[in-house]
């Protein structure tokens, strides 16, 4: 079965500094990967996705992520963060089960990005 | 596009009362997911429907929880009787499942219902 690990529960960073949020997954089949962002008191919003093709994917608000199959990682990066980027970030992997009927996502535990002035 | 609509946005109730949360998925979507989010447990999938049929309810905590999807545009999550430990934010999400292709996994979330059981 697929699983997602986000080792960092919280990442403090100063404004205008670069940031990387780590995500590792385990799967025996090919996967689709997603990053969602949750701003305070709001629902989850899709930030970016890897479906196929180029391993570097760009999303909204200047974020990008790189799919690394050999390291089973999908880390999220931004070269310069803003105060408004303060939010919880969730990595998710498709729960691909060729034998079953499912299009579920498996979510990580989330990483709180705390941007300080 | 109105997005996923949830109601109510906030619910405060007393222990033992019945609570009903409502969700309207994005028009045309055929998969619907109910999640619960707490500080302790994070984001948990409770139940998942495809074409109005429950596919996976293994995340439903216990018999006090039930979910229905009578048609493609409406779903309810009911808790009866409610307990303080049910206090959480409940999210509904929808997606368009197409032959298990990649876009089938792209979920759109509603704003959530914050439930407080006293």
PDB file of N, CA and C in Angstrom, chain A residues 32 34 36 38 41-46 49 51 88 90 93-97 100-105 107-109, chain B residues 9 31 33 35 37 43 45 48 50 55-56 91 95-97 100-111 114:
ATOM      1  N   UNK A  32       0.832   9.253  -8.874  1.00  0.00           N
ATOM      2  CA  UNK A  32       0.618  10.670  -9.130  1.00  0.00           C
ATOM      3  C   UNK A  32       0.807  11.371  -7.797  1.00  0.00           C
ATOM      4  N   UNK A  34       0.814  15.091  -5.379  1.00  0.00           N
ATOM      5  CA  UNK A  34       0.163  16.380  -5.228  1.00  0.00           C
ATOM      6  C   UNK A  34       0.698  17.095  -3.990  1.00  0.00           C
ATOM      7  N   UNK A  36      -0.932  20.120  -1.533  1.00  0.00           N
ATOM      8  CA  UNK A  36      -2.055  20.977  -1.208  1.00  0.00           C
ATOM      9  C   UNK A  36      -1.610  21.974  -0.134  1.00  0.00           C
ATOM     10  N   UNK A  38      -3.159  24.636   2.924  1.00  0.00           N
ATOM     11  CA  UNK A  38      -4.321  24.999   3.738  1.00  0.00           C
ATOM     12  C   UNK A  38      -4.000  26.263   4.519  1.00  0.00           C
ATOM     13  N   UNK A  41      -8.018  28.433   8.776  1.00  0.00           N
ATOM     14  CA  UNK A  41      -9.478  28.421   8.747  1.00  0.00           C
ATOM     15  C   UNK A  41     -10.051  28.271   7.339  1.00  0.00           C
ATOM     16  N   UNK A  42      -9.323  27.610   6.472  1.00  0.00           N
ATOM     17  CA  UNK A  42      -9.816  27.373   5.128  1.00  0.00           C
ATOM     18  C   UNK A  42      -9.657  25.903   4.755  1.00  0.00           C
ATOM     19  N   UNK A  43     -10.258  25.527   3.623  1.00  0.00           N
ATOM     20  CA  UNK A  43     -10.099  24.172   3.111  1.00  0.00           C
ATOM     21  C   UNK A  43      -8.773  24.017   2.392  1.00  0.00           C
ATOM     22  N   UNK A  44      -8.510  22.808   1.935  1.00  0.00           N
ATOM     23  CA  UNK A  44      -7.271  22.539   1.214  1.00  0.00           C
ATOM     24  C   UNK A  44      -7.404  22.993  -0.229  1.00  0.00           C
ATOM     25  N   UNK A  45      -6.315  23.554  -0.740  1.00  0.00           N
ATOM     26  CA  UNK A  45      -6.294  24.065  -2.110  1.00  0.00           C
ATOM     27  C   UNK A  45      -5.127  23.416  -2.846  1.00  0.00           C
ATOM     28  N   UNK A  46      -5.376  22.964  -4.065  1.00  0.00           N
ATOM     29  CA  UNK A  46      -4.317  22.320  -4.826  1.00  0.00           C
ATOM     30  C   UNK A  46      -3.242  23.333  -5.190  1.00  0.00           C
ATOM     31  N   UNK A  49       0.850  19.579  -9.002  1.00  0.00           N
ATOM     32  CA  UNK A  49       0.682  18.139  -9.161  1.00  0.00           C
ATOM     33  C   UNK A  49       1.721  17.603 -10.153  1.00  0.00           C
ATOM     34  N   UNK A  51       1.892  14.451 -12.688  1.00  0.00           N
ATOM     35  CA  UNK A  51       1.137  13.358 -13.291  1.00  0.00           C
ATOM     36  C   UNK A  51       2.045  12.516 -14.198  1.00  0.00           C
ATOM     37  N   UNK A  88      -0.398  25.514   6.265  1.00  0.00           N
ATOM     38  CA  UNK A  88      -0.066  24.099   6.391  1.00  0.00           C
ATOM     39  C   UNK A  88      -0.006  23.517   4.979  1.00  0.00           C
ATOM     40  N   UNK A  90       0.351  20.035   2.658  1.00  0.00           N
ATOM     41  CA  UNK A  90       0.139  18.594   2.668  1.00  0.00           C
ATOM     42  C   UNK A  90       0.610  17.975   1.354  1.00  0.00           C
ATOM     43  N   UNK A  93      -0.338  11.312  -2.260  1.00  0.00           N
ATOM     44  CA  UNK A  93      -0.013  10.367  -3.328  1.00  0.00           C
ATOM     45  C   UNK A  93      -1.272   9.615  -3.710  1.00  0.00           C
ATOM     46  N   UNK A  94      -1.390   9.308  -4.986  1.00  0.00           N
ATOM     47  CA  UNK A  94      -2.555   8.565  -5.444  1.00  0.00           C
ATOM     48  C   UNK A  94      -2.514   7.150  -4.885  1.00  0.00           C
ATOM     49  N   UNK A  95      -3.650   6.688  -4.430  1.00  0.00           N
ATOM     50  CA  UNK A  95      -3.772   5.330  -3.907  1.00  0.00           C
ATOM     51  C   UNK A  95      -4.158   4.430  -5.072  1.00  0.00           C
ATOM     52  N   UNK A  96      -3.158   4.124  -5.902  1.00  0.00           N
ATOM     53  CA  UNK A  96      -3.444   3.383  -7.133  1.00  0.00           C
ATOM     54  C   UNK A  96      -3.486   1.900  -6.836  1.00  0.00           C
ATOM     55  N   UNK A  97      -4.622   1.340  -7.058  1.00  0.00           N
ATOM     56  CA  UNK A  97      -4.827  -0.075  -6.825  1.00  0.00           C
ATOM     57  C   UNK A  97      -5.444  -0.649  -8.086  1.00  0.00           C
ATOM     58  N   UNK A 100      -8.456  -2.784  -7.673  1.00  0.00           N
ATOM     59  CA  UNK A 100      -9.648  -2.307  -6.981  1.00  0.00           C
ATOM     60  C   UNK A 100     -10.233  -1.069  -7.606  1.00  0.00           C
ATOM     61  N   UNK A 101     -11.296  -0.607  -7.040  1.00  0.00           N
ATOM     62  CA  UNK A 101     -11.993   0.562  -7.562  1.00  0.00           C
ATOM     63  C   UNK A 101     -11.760   1.730  -6.617  1.00  0.00           C
ATOM     64  N   UNK A 102     -10.699   2.459  -6.846  1.00  0.00           N
ATOM     65  CA  UNK A 102     -10.422   3.561  -5.946  1.00  0.00           C
ATOM     66  C   UNK A 102      -9.690   4.671  -6.676  1.00  0.00           C
ATOM     67  N   UNK A 103     -10.008   5.887  -6.390  1.00  0.00           N
ATOM     68  CA  UNK A 103      -9.206   7.032  -6.794  1.00  0.00           C
ATOM     69  C   UNK A 103      -8.947   7.920  -5.582  1.00  0.00           C
ATOM     70  N   UNK A 104      -8.608   7.242  -4.483  1.00  0.00           N
ATOM     71  CA  UNK A 104      -8.314   7.967  -3.253  1.00  0.00           C
ATOM     72  C   UNK A 104      -6.937   8.590  -3.292  1.00  0.00           C
ATOM     73  N   UNK A 105      -6.748   9.577  -2.407  1.00  0.00           N
ATOM     74  CA  UNK A 105      -5.438  10.134  -2.152  1.00  0.00           C
ATOM     75  C   UNK A 105      -5.000   9.729  -0.743  1.00  0.00           C
ATOM     76  N   UNK A 107      -2.787  11.139   2.192  1.00  0.00           N
ATOM     77  CA  UNK A 107      -2.195  12.408   2.605  1.00  0.00           C
ATOM     78  C   UNK A 107      -1.113  12.204   3.652  1.00  0.00           C
ATOM     79  N   UNK A 108      -0.097  13.061   3.613  1.00  0.00           N
ATOM     80  CA  UNK A 108       0.867  13.128   4.695  1.00  0.00           C
ATOM     81  C   UNK A 108       0.275  13.864   5.872  1.00  0.00           C
ATOM     82  N   UNK A 109       1.064  13.955   6.929  1.00  0.00           N
ATOM     83  CA  UNK A 109       0.595  14.575   8.173  1.00  0.00           C
ATOM     84  C   UNK A 109       0.679  16.091   8.153  1.00  0.00           C
TER      85      UNK A 109
ATOM     86  N   UNK B   9     -21.258  26.097   8.226  1.00  0.00           N
ATOM     87  CA  UNK B   9     -19.819  26.342   8.355  1.00  0.00           C
ATOM     88  C   UNK B   9     -19.358  26.118   9.797  1.00  0.00           C
ATOM     89  N   UNK B  31     -17.138  11.595  -7.829  1.00  0.00           N
ATOM     90  CA  UNK B  31     -16.556  11.024  -6.603  1.00  0.00           C
ATOM     91  C   UNK B  31     -16.661  12.058  -5.492  1.00  0.00           C
ATOM     92  N   UNK B  33     -15.752  12.676  -1.202  1.00  0.00           N
ATOM     93  CA  UNK B  33     -14.968  12.214  -0.059  1.00  0.00           C
ATOM     94  C   UNK B  33     -15.350  13.042   1.173  1.00  0.00           C
ATOM     95  N   UNK B  35     -13.786  13.929   4.913  1.00  0.00           N
ATOM     96  CA  UNK B  35     -12.590  13.885   5.749  1.00  0.00           C
ATOM     97  C   UNK B  35     -12.884  14.528   7.093  1.00  0.00           C
ATOM     98  N   UNK B  37     -10.598  16.452  10.235  1.00  0.00           N
ATOM     99  CA  UNK B  37      -9.283  16.999  10.586  1.00  0.00           C
ATOM    100  C   UNK B  37      -9.256  17.419  12.041  1.00  0.00           C
ATOM    101  N   UNK B  43      -5.486  14.731   9.084  1.00  0.00           N
ATOM    102  CA  UNK B  43      -6.552  14.604   8.091  1.00  0.00           C
ATOM    103  C   UNK B  43      -6.864  13.123   7.884  1.00  0.00           C
ATOM    104  N   UNK B  45      -9.519  10.224   6.143  1.00  0.00           N
ATOM    105  CA  UNK B  45     -10.598   9.932   5.214  1.00  0.00           C
ATOM    106  C   UNK B  45     -11.639   9.081   5.926  1.00  0.00           C
ATOM    107  N   UNK B  48     -15.870   7.378   1.185  1.00  0.00           N
ATOM    108  CA  UNK B  48     -15.652   7.794  -0.190  1.00  0.00           C
ATOM    109  C   UNK B  48     -16.742   7.166  -1.054  1.00  0.00           C
ATOM    110  N   UNK B  50     -18.405   6.797  -5.054  1.00  0.00           N
ATOM    111  CA  UNK B  50     -18.200   6.917  -6.487  1.00  0.00           C
ATOM    112  C   UNK B  50     -19.542   6.645  -7.157  1.00  0.00           C
ATOM    113  N   UNK B  55     -17.850   3.407  -1.624  1.00  0.00           N
ATOM    114  CA  UNK B  55     -16.807   2.492  -2.065  1.00  0.00           C
ATOM    115  C   UNK B  55     -15.949   2.021  -0.902  1.00  0.00           C
ATOM    116  N   UNK B  56     -15.644   2.937  -0.013  1.00  0.00           N
ATOM    117  CA  UNK B  56     -14.746   2.625   1.097  1.00  0.00           C
ATOM    118  C   UNK B  56     -15.189   3.419   2.322  1.00  0.00           C
ATOM    119  N   UNK B  91     -14.358  18.033   6.348  1.00  0.00           N
ATOM    120  CA  UNK B  91     -14.239  18.506   4.972  1.00  0.00           C
ATOM    121  C   UNK B  91     -14.915  17.537   4.014  1.00  0.00           C
ATOM    122  N   UNK B  95     -14.202  14.914  -6.871  1.00  0.00           N
ATOM    123  CA  UNK B  95     -13.316  14.772  -8.030  1.00  0.00           C
ATOM    124  C   UNK B  95     -14.095  14.113  -9.159  1.00  0.00           C
ATOM    125  N   UNK B  96     -13.509  14.173 -10.348  1.00  0.00           N
ATOM    126  CA  UNK B  96     -14.122  13.530 -11.499  1.00  0.00           C
ATOM    127  C   UNK B  96     -13.315  12.298 -11.836  1.00  0.00           C
ATOM    128  N   UNK B  97     -13.857  11.144 -11.561  1.00  0.00           N
ATOM    129  CA  UNK B  97     -13.168   9.891 -11.820  1.00  0.00           C
ATOM    130  C   UNK B  97     -13.389   9.487 -13.271  1.00  0.00           C
ATOM    131  N   UNK B 100      -9.651   5.905 -13.966  1.00  0.00           N
ATOM    132  CA  UNK B 100      -8.465   5.866 -13.111  1.00  0.00           C
ATOM    133  C   UNK B 100      -7.291   6.652 -13.719  1.00  0.00           C
ATOM    134  N   UNK B 101      -7.601   7.577 -14.615  1.00  0.00           N
ATOM    135  CA  UNK B 101      -6.548   8.432 -15.137  1.00  0.00           C
ATOM    136  C   UNK B 101      -6.070   9.407 -14.081  1.00  0.00           C
ATOM    137  N   UNK B 102      -4.982  10.117 -14.356  1.00  0.00           N
ATOM    138  CA  UNK B 102      -4.384  10.974 -13.333  1.00  0.00           C
ATOM    139  C   UNK B 102      -5.325  12.034 -12.785  1.00  0.00           C
ATOM    140  N   UNK B 103      -6.160  12.608 -13.632  1.00  0.00           N
ATOM    141  CA  UNK B 103      -7.039  13.665 -13.147  1.00  0.00           C
ATOM    142  C   UNK B 103      -8.115  13.125 -12.209  1.00  0.00           C
ATOM    143  N   UNK B 104      -8.299  11.826 -12.187  1.00  0.00           N
ATOM    144  CA  UNK B 104      -9.268  11.230 -11.268  1.00  0.00           C
ATOM    145  C   UNK B 104      -8.879  11.466  -9.816  1.00  0.00           C
ATOM    146  N   UNK B 105      -7.597  11.705  -9.599  1.00  0.00           N
ATOM    147  CA  UNK B 105      -7.112  11.841  -8.233  1.00  0.00           C
ATOM    148  C   UNK B 105      -7.076  13.288  -7.757  1.00  0.00           C
ATOM    149  N   UNK B 106      -7.412  14.222  -8.610  1.00  0.00           N
ATOM    150  CA  UNK B 106      -7.343  15.636  -8.248  1.00  0.00           C
ATOM    151  C   UNK B 106      -8.621  16.013  -7.507  1.00  0.00           C
ATOM    152  N   UNK B 107      -8.495  16.239  -6.229  1.00  0.00           N
ATOM    153  CA  UNK B 107      -9.663  16.515  -5.397  1.00  0.00           C
ATOM    154  C   UNK B 107      -9.797  18.007  -5.118  1.00  0.00           C
ATOM    155  N   UNK B 108     -11.038  18.432  -5.040  1.00  0.00           N
ATOM    156  CA  UNK B 108     -11.368  19.820  -4.738  1.00  0.00           C
ATOM    157  C   UNK B 108     -12.116  19.833  -3.407  1.00  0.00           C
ATOM    158  N   UNK B 109     -11.591  20.632  -2.490  1.00  0.00           N
ATOM    159  CA  UNK B 109     -12.117  20.638  -1.139  1.00  0.00           C
ATOM    160  C   UNK B 109     -13.096  21.791  -0.906  1.00  0.00           C
ATOM    161  N   UNK B 110     -14.080  21.520  -0.041  1.00  0.00           N
ATOM    162  CA  UNK B 110     -14.945  22.572   0.442  1.00  0.00           C
ATOM    163  C   UNK B 110     -14.291  23.313   1.596  1.00  0.00           C
ATOM    164  N   UNK B 111     -14.949  24.359   2.106  1.00  0.00           N
ATOM    165  CA  UNK B 111     -14.370  25.173   3.175  1.00  0.00           C
ATOM    166  C   UNK B 111     -14.402  24.512   4.537  1.00  0.00           C
ATOM    167  N   UNK B 114     -16.839  23.371  10.949  1.00  0.00           N
ATOM    168  CA  UNK B 114     -16.205  23.248  12.265  1.00  0.00           C
ATOM    169  C   UNK B 114     -17.264  22.827  13.262  1.00  0.00           C
TER     170      UNK B 114
END
